[in-house]
Amino acid sequence: MPVSKSDQNAPKRILLIRPSALGDVCRSVPVLVSLKRAYPQAKIDWLVNDSFVDAISAHPDLHAVVPFPRRRFARWWRSPVVAGELIRYFSALRAERYDLVLDCQGLGRSGLLAWMTRASRRIGDRHAREGGWLGTNHRIDTSMHPHDVDRMLALLEACDVPVVKDMQLHVPESDRA
């Protein structure tokens, strides 16, 4: 059932999951912009690989960046310290109490991250690879879209959110000088 933008139950906390690769992260900006136009009162966070934080952190529609330390967590099973950090990371995601999560990556790792939020609505691609679809509870068939950007934007249909084709990146004021 689509989320109604006029509904008092419109999402207040949204998480966009698109951690990598850098080009795909940048091409995900229309998802952020579309969500913000549809839900102007919502706080929208973006989970992204820690090495790509600077590419999106200055976007005015973004509430916060959730850095994912992929390299640090890559071999979590080899270190009890890193395993503990990963567990705390998952707990912190859950503590944010997101209403809506969009898994725009469509892989096992991003599906796991979506699932760990325990959000009531977790939207993703029905054909997500590596079992990524298991982390979502609203699965959208994006197979008719040949391009990754179109598949990501198709996820917005589950929210009844019109697509805003704005791919503008923003530079932090400190970097403009």
mmCIF file of C-alpha atoms in Angstrom:
data_model
loop_
_atom_site.group_PDB
_atom_site.id
_atom_site.type_symbol
_atom_site.label_atom_id
_atom_site.label_comp_id
_atom_site.label_asym_id
_atom_site.label_seq_id
_atom_site.Cartn_x
_atom_site.Cartn_y
_atom_site.Cartn_z
ATOM 1 C CA MET A 1 0.000 0.000 0.000
ATOM 2 C CA PRO A 2 1.528 3.350 -1.016
ATOM 3 C CA VAL A 3 2.279 5.916 1.660
ATOM 4 C CA SER A 4 0.058 8.947 1.330
ATOM 5 C CA LYS A 5 1.958 12.231 1.493
ATOM 6 C CA SER A 6 -1.014 13.942 3.158
ATOM 7 C CA ASP A 7 -1.376 11.142 5.691
ATOM 8 C CA GLN A 8 -0.597 12.008 9.278
ATOM 9 C CA ASN A 9 1.410 8.797 9.249
ATOM 10 C CA ALA A 10 3.784 10.110 6.573
ATOM 11 C CA PRO A 11 7.342 9.081 7.386
ATOM 12 C CA LYS A 12 9.237 11.408 9.661
ATOM 13 C CA ARG A 13 12.560 9.524 9.631
ATOM 14 C CA ILE A 14 13.797 8.106 6.322
ATOM 15 C CA LEU A 15 16.990 6.221 5.559
ATOM 16 C CA LEU A 16 18.343 5.970 2.031
ATOM 17 C CA ILE A 17 20.809 3.101 1.631
ATOM 18 C CA ARG A 18 23.206 3.460 -1.288
ATOM 19 C CA PRO A 19 26.689 2.928 0.097
ATOM 20 C CA SER A 20 28.670 2.441 -3.131
ATOM 21 C CA ALA A 21 30.059 2.892 -5.818
ATOM 22 C CA LEU A 22 30.849 6.591 -6.047
ATOM 23 C CA GLY A 23 29.189 7.132 -9.443
ATOM 24 C CA ASP A 24 26.070 5.287 -8.320
ATOM 25 C CA VAL A 25 26.016 7.248 -5.074
ATOM 26 C CA CYS A 26 26.050 10.503 -7.031
ATOM 27 C CA ARG A 27 23.349 9.208 -9.389
ATOM 28 C CA SER A 28 21.138 8.448 -6.366
ATOM 29 C CA VAL A 29 20.616 12.123 -5.591
ATOM 30 C CA PRO A 30 17.226 12.202 -7.420
ATOM 31 C CA VAL A 31 15.915 9.656 -4.900
ATOM 32 C CA LEU A 32 16.884 11.977 -2.039
ATOM 33 C CA VAL A 33 15.417 15.048 -3.751
ATOM 34 C CA SER A 34 12.181 13.246 -4.653
ATOM 35 C CA LEU A 35 11.686 12.020 -1.087
ATOM 36 C CA LYS A 36 12.318 15.477 0.360
ATOM 37 C CA ARG A 37 9.854 17.127 -2.055
ATOM 38 C CA ALA A 38 7.203 14.559 -1.151
ATOM 39 C CA TYR A 39 7.918 14.647 2.600
ATOM 40 C CA PRO A 40 9.309 18.116 3.367
ATOM 41 C CA GLN A 41 9.036 17.618 7.138
ATOM 42 C CA ALA A 42 10.926 14.313 7.102
ATOM 43 C CA LYS A 43 14.499 13.960 8.254
ATOM 44 C CA ILE A 44 16.307 11.984 5.588
ATOM 45 C CA ASP A 45 19.582 10.251 6.341
ATOM 46 C CA TRP A 46 21.832 8.503 3.834
ATOM 47 C CA LEU A 47 23.933 5.460 4.623
ATOM 48 C CA VAL A 48 27.047 5.603 2.456
ATOM 49 C CA ASN A 49 30.572 4.180 2.530
ATOM 50 C CA ASP A 50 32.686 6.375 4.757
ATOM 51 C CA SER A 51 35.007 7.206 1.857
ATOM 52 C CA PHE A 52 32.114 8.837 -0.070
ATOM 53 C CA VAL A 53 30.688 11.016 2.709
ATOM 54 C CA ASP A 54 32.070 14.239 1.197
ATOM 55 C CA ALA A 55 30.252 13.617 -2.103
ATOM 56 C CA ILE A 56 26.825 14.037 -0.512
ATOM 57 C CA SER A 57 27.211 15.616 2.934
ATOM 58 C CA ALA A 58 26.530 19.190 1.794
ATOM 59 C CA HIS A 59 23.227 18.415 0.069
ATOM 60 C CA PRO A 60 20.541 20.693 1.572
ATOM 61 C CA ASP A 61 17.863 17.970 1.497
ATOM 62 C CA LEU A 62 19.968 15.670 3.636
ATOM 63 C CA HIS A 63 19.558 15.615 7.397
ATOM 64 C CA ALA A 64 22.571 13.424 8.166
ATOM 65 C CA VAL A 65 25.073 11.074 6.620
ATOM 66 C CA VAL A 66 25.452 7.641 8.190
ATOM 67 C CA PRO A 67 29.007 6.582 7.317
ATOM 68 C CA PHE A 68 29.496 2.862 6.748
ATOM 69 C CA PRO A 69 33.092 1.815 7.478
ATOM 70 C CA ARG A 70 33.128 -1.018 4.965
ATOM 71 C CA ARG A 71 36.858 -1.690 5.130
ATOM 72 C CA ARG A 72 36.816 -1.725 8.920
ATOM 73 C CA PHE A 73 33.913 -4.182 9.037
ATOM 74 C CA ALA A 74 35.067 -6.325 6.087
ATOM 75 C CA ARG A 75 36.623 -9.037 8.249
ATOM 76 C CA TRP A 76 34.616 -8.624 11.422
ATOM 77 C CA TRP A 77 34.810 -12.336 12.228
ATOM 78 C CA ARG A 78 38.584 -12.117 12.680
ATOM 79 C CA SER A 79 38.464 -9.625 15.509
ATOM 80 C CA PRO A 80 36.204 -9.588 18.569
ATOM 81 C CA VAL A 81 36.805 -5.834 18.803
ATOM 82 C CA VAL A 82 35.554 -5.218 15.261
ATOM 83 C CA ALA A 83 32.652 -7.645 15.764
ATOM 84 C CA GLY A 84 31.638 -5.594 18.798
ATOM 85 C CA GLU A 85 31.871 -2.381 16.768
ATOM 86 C CA LEU A 86 29.621 -3.912 14.103
ATOM 87 C CA ILE A 87 27.041 -4.925 16.696
ATOM 88 C CA ARG A 88 27.070 -1.379 18.104
ATOM 89 C CA TYR A 89 26.716 -0.015 14.560
ATOM 90 C CA PHE A 90 23.621 -2.154 13.991
ATOM 91 C CA SER A 91 22.213 -1.071 17.369
ATOM 92 C CA ALA A 92 22.742 2.582 16.479
ATOM 93 C CA LEU A 93 20.847 2.078 13.195
ATOM 94 C CA ARG A 94 17.945 0.512 15.067
ATOM 95 C CA ALA A 95 17.986 3.307 17.669
ATOM 96 C CA GLU A 96 17.305 5.915 14.966
ATOM 97 C CA ARG A 97 13.782 4.482 14.609
ATOM 98 C CA TYR A 98 13.417 5.030 10.894
ATOM 99 C CA ASP A 99 9.850 4.897 9.549
ATOM 100 C CA LEU A 100 10.911 4.230 5.978
ATOM 101 C CA VAL A 101 14.049 2.694 4.490
ATOM 102 C CA LEU A 102 14.884 2.466 0.790
ATOM 103 C CA ASP A 103 17.539 -0.044 -0.206
ATOM 104 C CA CYS A 104 18.776 1.461 -3.454
ATOM 105 C CA GLN A 105 21.838 -0.801 -3.594
ATOM 106 C CA GLY A 106 20.066 -4.154 -3.888
ATOM 107 C CA LEU A 107 22.814 -6.388 -2.517
ATOM 108 C CA GLY A 108 23.101 -8.719 0.454
ATOM 109 C CA ARG A 109 24.982 -6.184 2.581
ATOM 110 C CA SER A 110 22.497 -3.366 1.930
ATOM 111 C CA GLY A 111 19.570 -5.722 2.546
ATOM 112 C CA LEU A 112 21.097 -6.673 5.888
ATOM 113 C CA LEU A 113 21.534 -3.014 6.785
ATOM 114 C CA ALA A 114 17.903 -2.312 5.865
ATOM 115 C CA TRP A 115 16.723 -5.234 7.972
ATOM 116 C CA MET A 116 18.850 -4.175 10.941
ATOM 117 C CA THR A 117 16.997 -0.837 11.112
ATOM 118 C CA ARG A 118 13.806 -2.741 11.990
ATOM 119 C CA ALA A 119 11.861 -0.007 10.176
ATOM 120 C CA SER A 120 8.219 -0.864 9.588
ATOM 121 C CA ARG A 121 8.597 -0.151 5.828
ATOM 122 C CA ARG A 122 11.738 -1.360 4.112
ATOM 123 C CA ILE A 123 11.508 -0.999 0.342
ATOM 124 C CA GLY A 124 13.827 -2.712 -2.085
ATOM 125 C CA ASP A 125 14.169 -4.493 -5.392
ATOM 126 C CA ARG A 126 12.366 -7.840 -5.620
ATOM 127 C CA HIS A 127 15.327 -9.106 -7.631
ATOM 128 C CA ALA A 128 18.069 -7.834 -5.309
ATOM 129 C CA ARG A 129 21.194 -9.937 -5.606
ATOM 130 C CA GLU A 130 22.909 -11.969 -2.900
ATOM 131 C CA GLY A 131 19.601 -12.401 -1.073
ATOM 132 C CA GLY A 132 19.338 -8.661 -0.463
ATOM 133 C CA TRP A 133 15.564 -8.847 -0.964
ATOM 134 C CA LEU A 134 15.325 -10.695 2.367
ATOM 135 C CA GLY A 135 16.030 -7.453 4.225
ATOM 136 C CA THR A 136 13.013 -5.674 2.790
ATOM 137 C CA ASN A 137 9.315 -6.138 3.401
ATOM 138 C CA HIS A 138 8.072 -4.208 0.345
ATOM 139 C CA ARG A 139 9.662 -5.627 -2.778
ATOM 140 C CA ILE A 140 9.295 -3.797 -6.061
ATOM 141 C CA ASP A 141 9.734 -5.463 -9.431
ATOM 142 C CA THR A 142 12.210 -3.216 -11.212
ATOM 143 C CA SER A 143 13.134 -5.729 -13.911
ATOM 144 C CA MET A 144 11.499 -3.665 -16.667
ATOM 145 C CA HIS A 145 14.064 -0.893 -16.066
ATOM 146 C CA PRO A 146 17.410 -1.580 -17.735
ATOM 147 C CA HIS A 147 19.389 1.197 -16.012
ATOM 148 C CA ASP A 148 20.374 1.313 -12.328
ATOM 149 C CA VAL A 149 19.092 4.872 -11.897
ATOM 150 C CA ASP A 150 15.675 3.918 -13.277
ATOM 151 C CA ARG A 151 15.546 0.894 -10.956
ATOM 152 C CA MET A 152 16.306 3.090 -7.950
ATOM 153 C CA LEU A 153 13.675 5.617 -8.969
ATOM 154 C CA ALA A 154 11.140 2.793 -9.424
ATOM 155 C CA LEU A 155 11.391 2.167 -5.676
ATOM 156 C CA LEU A 156 9.712 5.540 -5.167
ATOM 157 C CA GLU A 157 6.534 4.139 -6.729
ATOM 158 C CA ALA A 158 5.974 2.100 -3.568
ATOM 159 C CA CYS A 159 5.800 5.390 -1.665
ATOM 160 C CA ASP A 160 3.639 7.110 -4.292
ATOM 161 C CA VAL A 161 6.421 9.686 -4.596
ATOM 162 C CA PRO A 162 6.789 11.509 -7.922
ATOM 163 C CA VAL A 163 10.286 11.506 -9.362
ATOM 164 C CA VAL A 164 12.215 14.780 -9.345
ATOM 165 C CA LYS A 165 15.073 14.538 -11.822
ATOM 166 C CA ASP A 166 17.553 16.699 -9.944
ATOM 167 C CA MET A 167 21.100 15.339 -9.843
ATOM 168 C CA GLN A 168 22.744 18.491 -8.535
ATOM 169 C CA LEU A 169 25.627 17.874 -6.156
ATOM 170 C CA HIS A 170 26.514 20.483 -3.543
ATOM 171 C CA VAL A 171 29.886 21.602 -2.285
ATOM 172 C CA PRO A 172 30.463 22.481 1.380
ATOM 173 C CA GLU A 173 30.975 26.206 1.987
ATOM 174 C CA SER A 174 34.424 25.523 3.415
ATOM 175 C CA ASP A 175 35.488 23.964 0.109
ATOM 176 C CA ARG A 176 34.125 26.818 -1.986
ATOM 177 C CA ALA A 177 36.695 29.203 -0.526
#
